[in-house]
Amino acid sequence: MIVVKDLVKKFKDLTVLDGISIEVERGEVVAIIGPSGSGKSTFLRCLNLLETPNKGEIQIGDVKLNAERYSRKQAHALTRQTAMVFQHYNLFKNKTVLQNVTEALIITKKIKPKEANEIGMNLLEQVGLAHKADSYPITLSGGQQQRIGIARALAIDPYALLFDEPTSALDPELVSGVLAVIKEIAERQTTMLIVTHEMDFAREVADKVIFMADGHIVEQGTPEEIFDFPKHERTKKFLQQVG
Ligand code: ADP
Ligand code: MG
């Protein structure tokens, strides 16, 4: 499982995460919602050490780390437990679609190119893009590029997938295709944390919803608890604004 205890992140004097604690069971899908600037991205980025947390504990699967003292080996082990899907897909422009997916398999996992290609093609099929294997990212729509970003994240078979607003940079008509792919992965008991503005989607796929504001978790619960019976004024106000 994932256990985060009292995570603190500051940028200079600004406390962006003010003691975040969560527990996520294996296979659970967690949606993180909240206003812009509340620390959602920073929280995900701390989990794979794209940002360095100042305090707290992070455990992902069998890798545990204390933010105040950890070795490079521990850091490396922790970052390998997750794969992140970003708002902007960050694909390699000079590599084909298939090469984008197999890169980590060949470089990080030392899998032979032939086998990596087989795994890569299988993943491209899962996101409906096997026919684009030899194309370059620039020739694809934003939705297709994001689906490749997802295939690439799945390639390394991480303990958990982290999605940071995977559809918010997309044209509206491309959103549903990407959400459908994520939903399909969610249904396979993949552990996922998804920061999203898509409330209907969060309600549909999430086992648990976390509402964040100002670097805190204000409340968390089942989609019904958060969306239908929010307890806190802050949550109610946010849901009224986005709904
Ligand atoms: P969210 O994803 O919920 O919109 P973020 O995690 O991006 O929120 O940002 C939380 C706060 O941290 C914001 O006030 C933002 O301006 C600040 N912040 C994020 N990244 C940095 C950074 N690299 N340096 C300084 N401040 C940052
Ligand atoms: Mg963000």
CSV table of N, CA and C in Angstrom, one decimal, residues 89-163:
chain,number,residue,atom,x,y,z
A,89,TYR,N,2.2,16.2,-22.3
A,89,TYR,CA,2.6,14.8,-22.3
A,89,TYR,C,4.1,14.5,-22.3
A,90,ASN,N,4.9,15.5,-22.5
A,90,ASN,CA,6.4,15.3,-22.4
A,90,ASN,C,6.9,14.1,-23.2
A,91,LEU,N,6.4,13.9,-24.4
A,91,LEU,CA,7.0,12.8,-25.2
A,91,LEU,C,8.3,13.2,-25.9
A,92,PHE,N,9.1,12.2,-26.2
A,92,PHE,CA,10.3,12.5,-27.0
A,92,PHE,C,9.9,12.8,-28.4
A,93,LYS,N,10.2,14.0,-28.9
A,93,LYS,CA,9.7,14.4,-30.3
A,93,LYS,C,10.5,13.7,-31.4
A,94,ASN,N,11.7,13.3,-31.1
A,94,ASN,CA,12.6,12.7,-32.1
A,94,ASN,C,12.5,11.2,-32.1
A,95,LYS,N,11.6,10.6,-31.3
A,95,LYS,CA,11.4,9.2,-31.3
A,95,LYS,C,10.0,8.8,-31.8
A,96,THR,N,9.9,7.6,-32.3
A,96,THR,CA,8.5,7.2,-32.8
A,96,THR,C,7.7,6.9,-31.6
A,97,VAL,N,6.4,6.7,-31.8
A,97,VAL,CA,5.4,6.4,-30.8
A,97,VAL,C,5.9,5.1,-30.0
A,98,LEU,N,6.3,4.1,-30.8
A,98,LEU,CA,6.7,2.8,-30.2
A,98,LEU,C,8.0,3.0,-29.4
A,99,GLN,N,8.9,3.8,-29.9
A,99,GLN,CA,10.2,4.1,-29.2
A,99,GLN,C,9.9,4.8,-27.9
A,100,ASN,N,9.0,5.7,-27.9
A,100,ASN,CA,8.6,6.5,-26.7
A,100,ASN,C,8.2,5.5,-25.6
A,101,VAL,N,7.4,4.5,-26.0
A,101,VAL,CA,6.9,3.5,-25.0
A,101,VAL,C,8.0,2.5,-24.6
A,102,THR,N,8.9,2.2,-25.5
A,102,THR,CA,9.9,1.1,-25.1
A,102,THR,C,11.1,1.7,-24.5
A,103,GLU,N,11.3,3.0,-24.6
A,103,GLU,CA,12.6,3.6,-24.1
A,103,GLU,C,12.9,3.2,-22.7
A,104,ALA,N,12.0,3.3,-21.7
A,104,ALA,CA,12.3,2.9,-20.3
A,104,ALA,C,12.5,1.4,-20.2
A,105,LEU,N,11.9,0.6,-21.0
A,105,LEU,CA,12.1,-0.8,-20.9
A,105,LEU,C,13.5,-1.2,-21.3
A,106,ILE,N,14.0,-0.5,-22.4
A,106,ILE,CA,15.3,-0.9,-22.9
A,106,ILE,C,16.4,-0.3,-22.0
A,107,ILE,N,16.2,1.0,-21.6
A,107,ILE,CA,17.3,1.7,-20.9
A,107,ILE,C,17.2,1.3,-19.4
A,108,THR,N,16.1,1.5,-18.8
A,108,THR,CA,16.0,1.3,-17.3
A,108,THR,C,15.9,-0.2,-17.0
A,109,LYS,N,15.0,-0.9,-17.7
A,109,LYS,CA,14.8,-2.3,-17.3
A,109,LYS,C,15.6,-3.3,-18.0
A,110,LYS,N,16.5,-2.8,-19.0
A,110,LYS,CA,17.4,-3.6,-19.7
A,110,LYS,C,16.8,-4.8,-20.4
A,111,ILE,N,15.6,-4.6,-20.9
A,111,ILE,CA,14.9,-5.6,-21.7
A,111,ILE,C,15.4,-5.5,-23.1
A,112,LYS,N,15.6,-6.7,-23.8
A,112,LYS,CA,16.1,-6.7,-25.1
A,112,LYS,C,15.1,-6.0,-26.1
A,113,PRO,N,15.6,-5.3,-27.1
A,113,PRO,CA,14.7,-4.5,-28.0
A,113,PRO,C,13.5,-5.4,-28.6
A,114,LYS,N,13.8,-6.6,-29.0
A,114,LYS,CA,12.7,-7.4,-29.6
A,114,LYS,C,11.5,-7.6,-28.6
A,115,GLU,N,11.9,-8.0,-27.4
A,115,GLU,CA,10.9,-8.2,-26.3
A,115,GLU,C,10.2,-6.9,-25.9
A,116,ALA,N,11.0,-5.8,-25.8
A,116,ALA,CA,10.5,-4.5,-25.5
A,116,ALA,C,9.4,-4.1,-26.5
A,117,ASN,N,9.7,-4.3,-27.8
A,117,ASN,CA,8.8,-4.0,-28.9
A,117,ASN,C,7.5,-4.7,-28.7
A,118,GLU,N,7.6,-6.0,-28.3
A,118,GLU,CA,6.4,-6.8,-28.2
A,118,GLU,C,5.5,-6.2,-27.0
A,119,ILE,N,6.2,-5.9,-25.9
A,119,ILE,CA,5.5,-5.3,-24.8
A,119,ILE,C,4.9,-4.0,-25.2
A,120,GLY,N,5.7,-3.2,-25.9
A,120,GLY,CA,5.3,-1.9,-26.4
A,120,GLY,C,4.0,-1.9,-27.3
A,121,MET,N,4.1,-2.9,-28.2
A,121,MET,CA,2.9,-3.0,-29.1
A,121,MET,C,1.7,-3.4,-28.4
A,122,ASN,N,1.8,-4.3,-27.4
A,122,ASN,CA,0.7,-4.7,-26.6
A,122,ASN,C,0.1,-3.5,-25.9
A,123,LEU,N,1.0,-2.7,-25.3
A,123,LEU,CA,0.5,-1.5,-24.6
A,123,LEU,C,-0.2,-0.5,-25.5
A,124,LEU,N,0.4,-0.3,-26.7
A,124,LEU,CA,-0.2,0.6,-27.7
A,124,LEU,C,-1.6,0.1,-28.1
A,125,GLU,N,-1.8,-1.3,-28.2
A,125,GLU,CA,-3.1,-1.8,-28.5
A,125,GLU,C,-4.1,-1.4,-27.3
A,126,GLN,N,-3.6,-1.5,-26.1
A,126,GLN,CA,-4.4,-1.2,-25.0
A,126,GLN,C,-5.0,0.2,-25.0
A,127,VAL,N,-4.1,1.1,-25.6
A,127,VAL,CA,-4.6,2.5,-25.6
A,127,VAL,C,-5.1,2.9,-27.0
A,128,GLY,N,-5.3,1.8,-27.8
A,128,GLY,CA,-5.9,2.0,-29.1
A,128,GLY,C,-5.0,2.7,-30.2
A,129,LEU,N,-3.7,2.6,-30.1
A,129,LEU,CA,-2.8,3.3,-31.0
A,129,LEU,C,-1.8,2.4,-31.6
A,130,ALA,N,-2.0,1.1,-31.7
A,130,ALA,CA,-1.0,0.2,-32.3
A,130,ALA,C,-0.7,0.7,-33.7
A,131,HIS,N,-1.7,1.2,-34.4
A,131,HIS,CA,-1.6,1.6,-35.8
A,131,HIS,C,-0.7,2.8,-36.0
A,132,LYS,N,-0.4,3.5,-34.9
A,132,LYS,CA,0.5,4.7,-35.0
A,132,LYS,C,1.9,4.4,-34.5
A,133,ALA,N,2.3,3.1,-34.3
A,133,ALA,CA,3.5,2.8,-33.7
A,133,ALA,C,4.7,3.5,-34.3
A,134,ASP,N,4.7,3.6,-35.7
A,134,ASP,CA,5.9,4.2,-36.4
A,134,ASP,C,5.7,5.7,-36.7
A,135,SER,N,4.7,6.3,-36.2
A,135,SER,CA,4.5,7.7,-36.4
A,135,SER,C,5.3,8.5,-35.3
A,136,TYR,N,5.4,9.8,-35.6
A,136,TYR,CA,6.1,10.6,-34.6
A,136,TYR,C,5.0,11.4,-33.9
A,137,PRO,N,5.3,11.7,-32.6
A,137,PRO,CA,4.3,12.3,-31.7
A,137,PRO,C,3.7,13.6,-32.3
A,138,ILE,N,4.5,14.4,-33.0
A,138,ILE,CA,3.9,15.7,-33.5
A,138,ILE,C,2.8,15.5,-34.5
A,139,THR,N,2.7,14.3,-35.2
A,139,THR,CA,1.7,14.0,-36.1
A,139,THR,C,0.4,13.6,-35.5
A,140,LEU,N,0.4,13.5,-34.2
A,140,LEU,CA,-0.8,13.0,-33.5
A,140,LEU,C,-1.6,14.1,-32.8
A,141,SER,N,-2.8,13.8,-32.5
A,141,SER,CA,-3.7,14.8,-31.7
A,141,SER,C,-3.2,14.7,-30.2
A,142,GLY,N,-3.6,15.8,-29.5
A,142,GLY,CA,-3.3,15.8,-28.1
A,142,GLY,C,-3.8,14.6,-27.3
A,143,GLY,N,-5.0,14.2,-27.7
A,143,GLY,CA,-5.5,13.0,-27.0
A,143,GLY,C,-4.7,11.8,-27.3
A,144,GLN,N,-4.3,11.6,-28.5
A,144,GLN,CA,-3.5,10.5,-28.9
A,144,GLN,C,-2.1,10.5,-28.1
A,145,GLN,N,-1.5,11.7,-28.1
A,145,GLN,CA,-0.3,11.9,-27.4
A,145,GLN,C,-0.4,11.5,-25.9
A,146,GLN,N,-1.5,11.9,-25.3
A,146,GLN,CA,-1.7,11.6,-23.9
A,146,GLN,C,-1.9,10.1,-23.7
A,147,ARG,N,-2.5,9.5,-24.7
A,147,ARG,CA,-2.7,8.0,-24.5
A,147,ARG,C,-1.3,7.3,-24.7
A,148,ILE,N,-0.4,7.9,-25.4
A,148,ILE,CA,0.9,7.3,-25.5
A,148,ILE,C,1.7,7.6,-24.2
A,149,GLY,N,1.4,8.8,-23.6
A,149,GLY,CA,2.0,9.1,-22.3
A,149,GLY,C,1.6,8.0,-21.3
A,150,ILE,N,0.3,7.6,-21.4
A,150,ILE,CA,-0.2,6.6,-20.5
A,150,ILE,C,0.4,5.2,-20.8
A,151,ALA,N,0.5,4.9,-22.0
A,151,ALA,CA,1.2,3.6,-22.4
A,151,ALA,C,2.6,3.6,-21.9
A,152,ARG,N,3.3,4.7,-22.0
A,152,ARG,CA,4.7,4.8,-21.5
A,152,ARG,C,4.8,4.6,-20.0
A,153,ALA,N,3.8,5.2,-19.3
A,153,ALA,CA,3.8,5.0,-17.8
A,153,ALA,C,3.5,3.6,-17.5
A,154,LEU,N,2.6,2.9,-18.2
A,154,LEU,CA,2.3,1.5,-17.9
A,154,LEU,C,3.5,0.6,-18.2
A,155,ALA,N,4.3,1.0,-19.2
A,155,ALA,CA,5.4,0.1,-19.6
A,155,ALA,C,6.3,-0.4,-18.5
A,156,ILE,N,6.6,0.5,-17.6
A,156,ILE,CA,7.5,0.1,-16.5
A,156,ILE,C,6.8,-0.6,-15.4
A,157,ASP,N,5.5,-0.9,-15.6
A,157,ASP,CA,4.7,-1.7,-14.6
A,157,ASP,C,5.0,-1.2,-13.2
A,158,PRO,N,4.7,0.1,-12.9
A,158,PRO,CA,5.0,0.6,-11.6
A,158,PRO,C,4.0,0.1,-10.5
A,159,TYR,N,4.3,0.3,-9.3
A,159,TYR,CA,3.4,0.0,-8.2
A,159,TYR,C,2.2,0.9,-8.3
A,160,ALA,N,2.4,2.1,-8.6
A,160,ALA,CA,1.2,3.1,-8.7
A,160,ALA,C,1.4,4.0,-9.9
A,161,LEU,N,0.3,4.4,-10.5
A,161,LEU,CA,0.3,5.5,-11.5
A,161,LEU,C,-0.1,6.8,-10.9
A,162,LEU,N,0.6,7.9,-11.3
A,162,LEU,CA,0.2,9.2,-10.8
A,162,LEU,C,-0.2,10.0,-12.0
A,163,PHE,N,-1.4,10.5,-12.0
A,163,PHE,CA,-1.9,11.4,-13.1
A,163,PHE,C,-2.1,12.8,-12.6
